[in-house]
mmCIF file with all atom_site columns, C-alpha atoms in Angstrom:
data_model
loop_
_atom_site.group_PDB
_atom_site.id
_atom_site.type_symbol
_atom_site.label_atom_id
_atom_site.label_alt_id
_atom_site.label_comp_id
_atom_site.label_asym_id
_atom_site.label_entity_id
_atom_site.label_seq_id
_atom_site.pdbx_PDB_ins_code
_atom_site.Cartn_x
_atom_site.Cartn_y
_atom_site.Cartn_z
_atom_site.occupancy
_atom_site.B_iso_or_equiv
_atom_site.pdbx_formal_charge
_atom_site.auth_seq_id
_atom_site.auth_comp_id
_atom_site.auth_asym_id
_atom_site.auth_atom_id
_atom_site.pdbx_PDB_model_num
ATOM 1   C CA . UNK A 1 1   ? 71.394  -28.784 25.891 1.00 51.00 ? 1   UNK A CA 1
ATOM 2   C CA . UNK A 1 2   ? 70.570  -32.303 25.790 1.00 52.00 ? 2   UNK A CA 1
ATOM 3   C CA . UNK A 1 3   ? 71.658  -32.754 29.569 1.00 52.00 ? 3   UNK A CA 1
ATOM 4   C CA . UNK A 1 4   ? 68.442  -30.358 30.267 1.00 57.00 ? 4   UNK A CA 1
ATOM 5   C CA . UNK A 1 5   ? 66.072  -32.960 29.175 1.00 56.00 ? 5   UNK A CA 1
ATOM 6   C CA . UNK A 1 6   ? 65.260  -35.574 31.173 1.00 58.00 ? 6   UNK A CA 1
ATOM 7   C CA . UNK A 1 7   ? 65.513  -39.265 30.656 1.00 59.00 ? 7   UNK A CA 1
ATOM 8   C CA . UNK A 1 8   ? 62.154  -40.761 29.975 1.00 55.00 ? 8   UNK A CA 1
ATOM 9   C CA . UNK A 1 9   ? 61.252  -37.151 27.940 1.00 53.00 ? 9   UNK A CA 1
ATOM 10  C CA . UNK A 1 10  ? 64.397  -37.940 25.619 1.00 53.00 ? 10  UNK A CA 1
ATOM 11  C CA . UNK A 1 11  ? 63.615  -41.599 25.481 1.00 53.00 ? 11  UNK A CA 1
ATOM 12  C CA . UNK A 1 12  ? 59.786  -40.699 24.166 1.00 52.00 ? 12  UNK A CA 1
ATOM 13  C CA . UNK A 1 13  ? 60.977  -38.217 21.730 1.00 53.00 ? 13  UNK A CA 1
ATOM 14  C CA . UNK A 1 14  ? 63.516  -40.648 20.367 1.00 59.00 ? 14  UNK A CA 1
ATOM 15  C CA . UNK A 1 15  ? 60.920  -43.331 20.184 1.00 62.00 ? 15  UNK A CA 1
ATOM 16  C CA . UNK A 1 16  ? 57.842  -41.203 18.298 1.00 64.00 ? 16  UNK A CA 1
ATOM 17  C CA . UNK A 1 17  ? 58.298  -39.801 14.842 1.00 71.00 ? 17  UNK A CA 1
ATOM 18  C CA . UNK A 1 18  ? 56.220  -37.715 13.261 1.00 73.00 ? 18  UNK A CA 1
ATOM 19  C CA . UNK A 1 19  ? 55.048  -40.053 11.291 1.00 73.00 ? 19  UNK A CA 1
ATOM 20  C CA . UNK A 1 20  ? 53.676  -42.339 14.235 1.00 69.00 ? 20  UNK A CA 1
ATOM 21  C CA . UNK A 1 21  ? 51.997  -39.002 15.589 1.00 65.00 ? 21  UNK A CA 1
ATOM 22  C CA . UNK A 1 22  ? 50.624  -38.655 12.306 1.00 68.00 ? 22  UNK A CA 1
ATOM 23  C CA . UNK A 1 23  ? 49.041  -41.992 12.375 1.00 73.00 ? 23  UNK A CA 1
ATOM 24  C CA . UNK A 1 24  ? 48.040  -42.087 15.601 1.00 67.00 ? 24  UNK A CA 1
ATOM 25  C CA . UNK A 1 25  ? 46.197  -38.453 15.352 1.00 71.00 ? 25  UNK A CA 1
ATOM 26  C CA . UNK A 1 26  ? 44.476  -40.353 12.172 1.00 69.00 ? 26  UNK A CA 1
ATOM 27  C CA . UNK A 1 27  ? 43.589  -43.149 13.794 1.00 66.00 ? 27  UNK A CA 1
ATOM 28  C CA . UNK A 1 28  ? 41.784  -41.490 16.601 1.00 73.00 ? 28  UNK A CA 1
ATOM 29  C CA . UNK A 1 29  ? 40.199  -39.030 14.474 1.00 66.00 ? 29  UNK A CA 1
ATOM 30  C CA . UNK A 1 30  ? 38.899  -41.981 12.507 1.00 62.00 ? 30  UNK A CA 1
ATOM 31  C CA . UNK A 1 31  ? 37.122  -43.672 15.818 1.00 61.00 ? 31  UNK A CA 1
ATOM 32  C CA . UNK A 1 32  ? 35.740  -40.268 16.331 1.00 62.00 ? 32  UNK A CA 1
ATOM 33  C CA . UNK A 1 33  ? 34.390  -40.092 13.512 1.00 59.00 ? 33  UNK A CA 1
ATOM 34  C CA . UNK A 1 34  ? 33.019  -43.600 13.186 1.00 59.00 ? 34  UNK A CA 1
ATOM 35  C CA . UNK A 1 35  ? 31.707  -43.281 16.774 1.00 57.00 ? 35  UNK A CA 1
ATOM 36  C CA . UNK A 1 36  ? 29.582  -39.939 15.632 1.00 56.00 ? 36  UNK A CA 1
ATOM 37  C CA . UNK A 1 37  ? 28.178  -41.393 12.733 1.00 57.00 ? 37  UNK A CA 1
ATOM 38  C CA . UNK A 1 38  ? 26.954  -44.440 14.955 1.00 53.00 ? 38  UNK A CA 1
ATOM 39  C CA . UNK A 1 39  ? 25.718  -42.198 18.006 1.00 48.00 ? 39  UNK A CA 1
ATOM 40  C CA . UNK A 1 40  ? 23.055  -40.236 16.587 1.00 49.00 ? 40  UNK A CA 1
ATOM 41  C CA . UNK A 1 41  ? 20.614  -42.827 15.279 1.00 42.00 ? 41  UNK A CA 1
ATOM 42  C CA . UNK A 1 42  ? 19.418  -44.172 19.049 1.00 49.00 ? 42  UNK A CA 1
ATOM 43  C CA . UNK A 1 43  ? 18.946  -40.223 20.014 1.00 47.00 ? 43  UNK A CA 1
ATOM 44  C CA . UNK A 1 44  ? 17.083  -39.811 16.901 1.00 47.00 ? 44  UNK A CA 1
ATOM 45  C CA . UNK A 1 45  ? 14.591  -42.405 18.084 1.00 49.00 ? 45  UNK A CA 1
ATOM 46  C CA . UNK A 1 46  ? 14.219  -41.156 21.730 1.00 60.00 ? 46  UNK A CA 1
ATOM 47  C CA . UNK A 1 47  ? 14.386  -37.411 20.252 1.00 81.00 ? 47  UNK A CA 1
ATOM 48  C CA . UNK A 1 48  ? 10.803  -39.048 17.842 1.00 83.00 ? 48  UNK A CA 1
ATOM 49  C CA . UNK A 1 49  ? 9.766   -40.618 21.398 1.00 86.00 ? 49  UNK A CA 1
ATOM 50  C CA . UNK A 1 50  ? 10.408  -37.177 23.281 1.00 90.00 ? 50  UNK A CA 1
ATOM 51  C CA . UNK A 1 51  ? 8.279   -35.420 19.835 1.00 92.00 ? 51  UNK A CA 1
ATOM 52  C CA . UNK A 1 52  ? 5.672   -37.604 19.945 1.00 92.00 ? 52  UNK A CA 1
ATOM 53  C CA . UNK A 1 53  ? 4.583   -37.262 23.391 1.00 94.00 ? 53  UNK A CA 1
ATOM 54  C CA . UNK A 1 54  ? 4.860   -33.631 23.417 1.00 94.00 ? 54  UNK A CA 1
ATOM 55  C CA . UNK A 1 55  ? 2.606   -33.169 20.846 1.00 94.00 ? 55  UNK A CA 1
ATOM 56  C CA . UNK A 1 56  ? -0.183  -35.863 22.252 1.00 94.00 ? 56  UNK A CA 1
ATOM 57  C CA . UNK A 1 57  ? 0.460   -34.017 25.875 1.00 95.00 ? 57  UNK A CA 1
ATOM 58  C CA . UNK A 1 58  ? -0.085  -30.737 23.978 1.00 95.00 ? 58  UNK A CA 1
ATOM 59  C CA . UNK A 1 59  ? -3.173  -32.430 22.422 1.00 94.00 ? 59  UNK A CA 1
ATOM 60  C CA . UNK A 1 60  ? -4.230  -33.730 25.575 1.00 94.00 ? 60  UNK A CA 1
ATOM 61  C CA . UNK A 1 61  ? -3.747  -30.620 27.879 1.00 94.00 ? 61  UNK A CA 1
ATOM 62  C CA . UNK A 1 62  ? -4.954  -28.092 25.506 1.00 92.00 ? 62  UNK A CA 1
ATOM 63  C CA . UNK A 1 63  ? -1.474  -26.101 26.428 1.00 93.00 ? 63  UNK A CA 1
ATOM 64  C CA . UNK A 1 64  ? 1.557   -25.826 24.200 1.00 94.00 ? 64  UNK A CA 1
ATOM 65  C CA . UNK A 1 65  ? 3.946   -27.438 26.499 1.00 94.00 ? 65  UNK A CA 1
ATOM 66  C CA . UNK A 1 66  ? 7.811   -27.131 26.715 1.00 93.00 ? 66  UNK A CA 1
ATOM 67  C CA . UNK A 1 67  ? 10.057  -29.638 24.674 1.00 93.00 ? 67  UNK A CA 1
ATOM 68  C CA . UNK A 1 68  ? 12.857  -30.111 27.367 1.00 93.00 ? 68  UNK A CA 1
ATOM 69  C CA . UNK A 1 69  ? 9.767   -30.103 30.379 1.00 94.00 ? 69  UNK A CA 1
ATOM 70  C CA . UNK A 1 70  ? 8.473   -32.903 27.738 1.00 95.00 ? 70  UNK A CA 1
ATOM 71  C CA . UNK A 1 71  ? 11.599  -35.056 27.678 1.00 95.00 ? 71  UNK A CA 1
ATOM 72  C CA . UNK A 1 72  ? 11.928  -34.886 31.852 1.00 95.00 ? 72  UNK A CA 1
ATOM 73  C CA . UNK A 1 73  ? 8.609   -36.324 31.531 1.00 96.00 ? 73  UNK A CA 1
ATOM 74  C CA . UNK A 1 74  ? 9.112   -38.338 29.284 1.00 96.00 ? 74  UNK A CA 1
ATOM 75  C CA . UNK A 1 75  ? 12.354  -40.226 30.983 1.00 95.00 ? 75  UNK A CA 1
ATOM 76  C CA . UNK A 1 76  ? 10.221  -39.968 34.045 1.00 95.00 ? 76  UNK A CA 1
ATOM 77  C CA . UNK A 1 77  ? 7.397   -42.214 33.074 1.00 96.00 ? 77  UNK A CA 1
ATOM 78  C CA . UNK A 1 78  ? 9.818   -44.229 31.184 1.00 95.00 ? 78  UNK A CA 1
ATOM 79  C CA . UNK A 1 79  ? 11.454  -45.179 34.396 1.00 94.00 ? 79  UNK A CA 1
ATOM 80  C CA . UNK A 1 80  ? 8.155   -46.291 35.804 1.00 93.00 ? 80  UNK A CA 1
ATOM 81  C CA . UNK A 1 81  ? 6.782   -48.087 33.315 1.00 92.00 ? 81  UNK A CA 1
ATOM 82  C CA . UNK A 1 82  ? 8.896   -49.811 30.537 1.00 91.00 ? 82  UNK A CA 1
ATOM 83  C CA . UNK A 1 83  ? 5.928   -50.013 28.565 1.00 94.00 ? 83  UNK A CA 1
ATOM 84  C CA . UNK A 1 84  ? 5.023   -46.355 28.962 1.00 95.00 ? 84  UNK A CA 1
ATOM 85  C CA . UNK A 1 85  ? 6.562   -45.705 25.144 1.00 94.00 ? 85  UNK A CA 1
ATOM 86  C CA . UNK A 1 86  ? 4.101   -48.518 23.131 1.00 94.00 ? 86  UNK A CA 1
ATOM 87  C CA . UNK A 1 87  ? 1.243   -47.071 25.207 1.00 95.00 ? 87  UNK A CA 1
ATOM 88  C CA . UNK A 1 88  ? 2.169   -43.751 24.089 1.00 95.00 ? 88  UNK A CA 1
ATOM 89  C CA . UNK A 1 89  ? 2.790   -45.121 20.570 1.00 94.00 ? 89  UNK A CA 1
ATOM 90  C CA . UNK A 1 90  ? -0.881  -47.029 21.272 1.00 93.00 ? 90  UNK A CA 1
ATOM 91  C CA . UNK A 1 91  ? -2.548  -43.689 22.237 1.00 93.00 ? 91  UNK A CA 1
ATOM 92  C CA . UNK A 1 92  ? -1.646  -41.423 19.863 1.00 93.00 ? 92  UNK A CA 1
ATOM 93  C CA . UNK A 1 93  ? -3.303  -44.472 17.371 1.00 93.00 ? 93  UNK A CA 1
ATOM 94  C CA . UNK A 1 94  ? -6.430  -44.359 19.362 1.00 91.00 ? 94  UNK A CA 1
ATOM 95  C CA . UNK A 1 95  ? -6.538  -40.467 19.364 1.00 92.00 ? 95  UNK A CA 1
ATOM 96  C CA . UNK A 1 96  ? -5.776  -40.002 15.239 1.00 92.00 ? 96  UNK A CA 1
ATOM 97  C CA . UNK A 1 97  ? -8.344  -42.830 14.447 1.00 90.00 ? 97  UNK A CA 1
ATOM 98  C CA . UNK A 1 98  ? -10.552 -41.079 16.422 1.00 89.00 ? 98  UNK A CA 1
ATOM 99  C CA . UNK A 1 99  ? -10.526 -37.608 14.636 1.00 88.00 ? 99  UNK A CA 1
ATOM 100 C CA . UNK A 1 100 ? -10.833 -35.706 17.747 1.00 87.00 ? 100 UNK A CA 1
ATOM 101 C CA . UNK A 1 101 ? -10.607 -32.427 17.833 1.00 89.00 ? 101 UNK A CA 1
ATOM 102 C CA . UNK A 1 102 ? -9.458  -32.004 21.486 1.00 88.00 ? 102 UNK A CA 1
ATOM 103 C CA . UNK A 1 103 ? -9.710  -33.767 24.871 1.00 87.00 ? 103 UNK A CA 1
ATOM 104 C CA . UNK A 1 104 ? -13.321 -33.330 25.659 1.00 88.00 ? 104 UNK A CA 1
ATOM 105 C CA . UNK A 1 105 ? -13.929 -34.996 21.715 1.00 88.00 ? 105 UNK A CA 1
ATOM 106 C CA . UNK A 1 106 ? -11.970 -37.845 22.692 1.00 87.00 ? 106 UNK A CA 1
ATOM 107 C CA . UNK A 1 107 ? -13.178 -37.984 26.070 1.00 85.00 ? 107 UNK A CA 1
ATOM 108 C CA . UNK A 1 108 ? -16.612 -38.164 24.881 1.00 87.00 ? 108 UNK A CA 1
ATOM 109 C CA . UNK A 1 109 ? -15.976 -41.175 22.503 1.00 85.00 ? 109 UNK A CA 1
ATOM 110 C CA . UNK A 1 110 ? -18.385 -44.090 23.479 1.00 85.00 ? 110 UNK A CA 1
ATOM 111 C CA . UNK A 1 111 ? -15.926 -46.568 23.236 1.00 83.00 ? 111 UNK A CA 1
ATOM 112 C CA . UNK A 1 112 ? -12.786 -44.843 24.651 1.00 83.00 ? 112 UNK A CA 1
ATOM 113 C CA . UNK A 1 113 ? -10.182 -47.567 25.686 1.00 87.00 ? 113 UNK A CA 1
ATOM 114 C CA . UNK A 1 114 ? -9.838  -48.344 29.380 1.00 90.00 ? 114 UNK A CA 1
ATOM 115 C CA . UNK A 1 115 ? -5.835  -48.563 28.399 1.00 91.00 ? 115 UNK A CA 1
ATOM 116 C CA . UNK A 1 116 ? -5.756  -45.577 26.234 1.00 90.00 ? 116 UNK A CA 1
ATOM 117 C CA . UNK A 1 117 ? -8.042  -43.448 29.048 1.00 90.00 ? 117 UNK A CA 1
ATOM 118 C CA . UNK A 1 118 ? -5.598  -44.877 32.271 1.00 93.00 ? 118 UNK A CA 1
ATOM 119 C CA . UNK A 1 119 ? -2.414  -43.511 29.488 1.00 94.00 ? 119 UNK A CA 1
ATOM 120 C CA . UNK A 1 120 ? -4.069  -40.287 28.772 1.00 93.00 ? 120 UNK A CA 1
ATOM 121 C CA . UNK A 1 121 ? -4.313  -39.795 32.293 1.00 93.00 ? 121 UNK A CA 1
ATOM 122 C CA . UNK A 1 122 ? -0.948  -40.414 33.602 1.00 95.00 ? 122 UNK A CA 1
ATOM 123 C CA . UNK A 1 123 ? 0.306   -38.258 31.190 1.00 96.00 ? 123 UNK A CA 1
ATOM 124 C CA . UNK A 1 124 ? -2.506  -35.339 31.739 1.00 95.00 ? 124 UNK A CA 1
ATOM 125 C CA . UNK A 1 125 ? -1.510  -35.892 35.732 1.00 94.00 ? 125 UNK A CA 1
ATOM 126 C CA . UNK A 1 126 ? 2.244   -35.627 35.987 1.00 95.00 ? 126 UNK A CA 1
ATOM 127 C CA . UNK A 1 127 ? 1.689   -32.203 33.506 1.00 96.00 ? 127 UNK A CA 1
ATOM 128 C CA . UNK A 1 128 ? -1.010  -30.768 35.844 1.00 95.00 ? 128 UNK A CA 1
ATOM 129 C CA . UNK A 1 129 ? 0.852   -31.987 39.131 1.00 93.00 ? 129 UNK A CA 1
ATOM 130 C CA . UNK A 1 130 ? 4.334   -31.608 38.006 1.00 92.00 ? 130 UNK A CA 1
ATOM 131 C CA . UNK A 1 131 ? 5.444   -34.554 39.549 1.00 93.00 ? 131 UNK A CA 1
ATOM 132 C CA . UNK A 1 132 ? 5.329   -38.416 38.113 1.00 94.00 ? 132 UNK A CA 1
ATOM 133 C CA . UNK A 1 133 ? 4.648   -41.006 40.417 1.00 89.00 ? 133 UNK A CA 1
ATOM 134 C CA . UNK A 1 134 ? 3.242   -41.681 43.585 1.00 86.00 ? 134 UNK A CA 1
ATOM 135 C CA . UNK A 1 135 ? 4.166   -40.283 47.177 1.00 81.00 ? 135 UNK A CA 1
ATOM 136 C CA . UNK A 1 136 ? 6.445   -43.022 47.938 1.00 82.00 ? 136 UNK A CA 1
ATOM 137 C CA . UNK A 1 137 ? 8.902   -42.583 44.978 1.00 85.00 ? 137 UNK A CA 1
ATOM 138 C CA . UNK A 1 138 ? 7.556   -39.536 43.392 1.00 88.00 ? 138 UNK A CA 1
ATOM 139 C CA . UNK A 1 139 ? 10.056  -37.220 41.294 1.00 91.00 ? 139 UNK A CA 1
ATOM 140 C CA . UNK A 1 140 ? 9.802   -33.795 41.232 1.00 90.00 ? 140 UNK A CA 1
ATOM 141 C CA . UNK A 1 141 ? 9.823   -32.680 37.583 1.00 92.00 ? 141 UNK A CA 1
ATOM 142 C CA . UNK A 1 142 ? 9.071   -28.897 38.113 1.00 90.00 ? 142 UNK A CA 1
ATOM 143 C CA . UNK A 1 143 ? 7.305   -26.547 40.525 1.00 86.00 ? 143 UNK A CA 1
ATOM 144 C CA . UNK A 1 144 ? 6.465   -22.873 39.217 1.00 86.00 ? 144 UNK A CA 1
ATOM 145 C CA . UNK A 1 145 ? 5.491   -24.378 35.419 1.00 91.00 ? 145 UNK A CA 1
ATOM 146 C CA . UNK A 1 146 ? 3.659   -27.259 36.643 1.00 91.00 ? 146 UNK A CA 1
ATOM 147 C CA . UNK A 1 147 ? -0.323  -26.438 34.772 1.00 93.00 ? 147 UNK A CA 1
ATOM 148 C CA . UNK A 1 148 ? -2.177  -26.261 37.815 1.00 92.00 ? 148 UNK A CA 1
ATOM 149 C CA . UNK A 1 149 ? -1.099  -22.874 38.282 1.00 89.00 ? 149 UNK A CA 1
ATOM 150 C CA . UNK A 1 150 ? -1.966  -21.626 34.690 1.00 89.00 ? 150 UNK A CA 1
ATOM 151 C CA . UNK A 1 151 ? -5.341  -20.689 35.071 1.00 88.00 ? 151 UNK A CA 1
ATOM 152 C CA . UNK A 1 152 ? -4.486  -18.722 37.623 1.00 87.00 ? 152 UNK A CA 1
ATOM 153 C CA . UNK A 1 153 ? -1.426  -16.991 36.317 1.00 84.00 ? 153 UNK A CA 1
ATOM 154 C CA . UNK A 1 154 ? -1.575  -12.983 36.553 1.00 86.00 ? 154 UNK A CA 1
ATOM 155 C CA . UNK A 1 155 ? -3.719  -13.041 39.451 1.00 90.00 ? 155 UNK A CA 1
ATOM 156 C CA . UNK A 1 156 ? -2.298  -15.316 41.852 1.00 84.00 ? 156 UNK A CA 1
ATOM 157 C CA . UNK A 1 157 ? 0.707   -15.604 42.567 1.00 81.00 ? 157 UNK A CA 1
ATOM 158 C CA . UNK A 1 158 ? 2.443   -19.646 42.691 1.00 79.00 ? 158 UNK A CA 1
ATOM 159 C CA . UNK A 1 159 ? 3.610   -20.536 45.630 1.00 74.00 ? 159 UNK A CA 1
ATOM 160 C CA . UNK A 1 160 ? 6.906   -20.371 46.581 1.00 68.00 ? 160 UNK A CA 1
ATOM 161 C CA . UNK A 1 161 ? 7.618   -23.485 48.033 1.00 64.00 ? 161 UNK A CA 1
ATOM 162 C CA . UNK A 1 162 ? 7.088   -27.103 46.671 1.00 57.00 ? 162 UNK A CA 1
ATOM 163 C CA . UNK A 1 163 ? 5.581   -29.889 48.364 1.00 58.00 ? 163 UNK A CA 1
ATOM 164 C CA . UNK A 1 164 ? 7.007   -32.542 50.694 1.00 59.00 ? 164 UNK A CA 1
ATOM 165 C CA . UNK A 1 165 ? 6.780   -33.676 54.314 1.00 58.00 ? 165 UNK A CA 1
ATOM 166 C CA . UNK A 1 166 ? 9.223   -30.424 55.860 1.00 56.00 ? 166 UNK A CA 1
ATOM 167 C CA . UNK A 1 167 ? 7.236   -27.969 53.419 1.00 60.00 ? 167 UNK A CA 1
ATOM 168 C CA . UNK A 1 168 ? 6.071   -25.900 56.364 1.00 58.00 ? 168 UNK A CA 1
ATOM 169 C CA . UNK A 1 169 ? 7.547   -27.662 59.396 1.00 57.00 ? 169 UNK A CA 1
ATOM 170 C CA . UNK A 1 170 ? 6.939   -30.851 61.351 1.00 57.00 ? 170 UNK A CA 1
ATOM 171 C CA . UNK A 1 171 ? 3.383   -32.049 61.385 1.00 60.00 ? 171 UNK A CA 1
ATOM 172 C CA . UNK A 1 172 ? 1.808   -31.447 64.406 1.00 63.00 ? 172 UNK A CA 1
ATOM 173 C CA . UNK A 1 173 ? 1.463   -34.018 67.243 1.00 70.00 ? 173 UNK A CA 1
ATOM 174 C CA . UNK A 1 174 ? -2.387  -35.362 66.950 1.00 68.00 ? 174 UNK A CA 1
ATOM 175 C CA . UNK A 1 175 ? -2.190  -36.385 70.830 1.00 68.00 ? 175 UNK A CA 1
ATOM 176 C CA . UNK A 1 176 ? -2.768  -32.568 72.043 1.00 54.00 ? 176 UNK A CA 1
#
C-alpha cells in the first residue's frame, strides 16, 4: 500500500498532524472572522450615503425611486464629483430647515441656495435623463426606468433603443 502513494503526498501527510490542521483551520477561521466584524462598518456608511440620497431624490422627484437605481446613481455622481456626498449631506440641511413640503415648496423659497439649487438639479437630471454626466463621458445608468418616460407610461410605449451616436445609423453627410 504505501508504494501507491506518491512521494511528496507521503511526505505532507507525514509532516501535518491533526493537530496543525486543527490550528491552522482555527487560525483562518479567526481572520475571517475578525475581517467580517471590520468590513461592515465602511458599507454601513455608504449604505446611510446610498439612503440618504434616495430619499432626498424621492423628495425631489415626487417619485418613489428604486434603492439599487439609487446607489448606481449614487456611485455615478460620486465619481464626478468628490464632493457630490457633503453637497448631498448640505442639501438635505437646506431642504429640512426649510419645511418644504415638496419640490415646487422648496423651489419657491426666496432665498434658495445657488449651491443647494445647482445639487438639486444634478440629481433631479441624471433621474429624469437616466444618464449622469455630460456627452463626452456620460454613463448610462438605465434606459426603460429612466422618469422621463413615466408620465407617459400606459400610453406610449418607451423606446426601444437608447441613445448614442450609432442609435439609428450614421449621421447623414450635410454636403448633399
Amino acid at each position: 500500500m504505501p508504494s501507491e502513494i506518491s512521494q511528496p503526498t507521503a511526505r505532507l501527510a507525514q509532516g501535518m498532524s491533526r493537530r496543525a490542521l486543527l490550528r491552522g483551520s482555527a487560525a483562518i477561521g479567526g481572520l475571517a472572522v475578525i475581517a467580517a466584524i471590520g468590513a461592515p462598518l465602511p458599507a454601513a456608511a455608504a449604505d446611510s450615503d446610498i439612503q440618504t440620497f434616495t430619499r432626498l431624490s424621492e423628495f425631489l422627484t415626487g417619485y418613489q425611486l428604486d434603492p439599487v437605481l439609487g446607489a448606481r446613481y449614487f456611485a455615478a455622481l460620486v465619481k464626478r464629483s468628490q464632493t457630490f456626498p457633503a453637497d448631498v449631506t448640505a442639501l438635505q440641511q437646506v431642504v429640512t430647515q426649510s419645511g418644504a413640503l415638496d419640490m415646487d415648496a422648496f423651489l419657491a423659497l426666496p432665498a434658495l441656495d445657488p449651491a443647494a439649487k445647482a445639487t438639486a438639479t444634478t440629481i433631479v437630471s441624471a433621474w429624469y435623463l437616466g444618464v449622469v454626466g455630460e456627452p463626452a463621458d456620460a454613463e448610462l445608468i438605465t434606459y426603460a426606468e429612466a422618469l422621463m418616460y413615466r408620465p407617459t407610461r400606459g400610453i406610449l410605449p418607451i423606446p426601444t433603443y437608447g441613445p448614442g451616436p450609432n442609435n439609428w445609423g450614421p449621421k447623414p453627410d450635410s454636403k448633399i
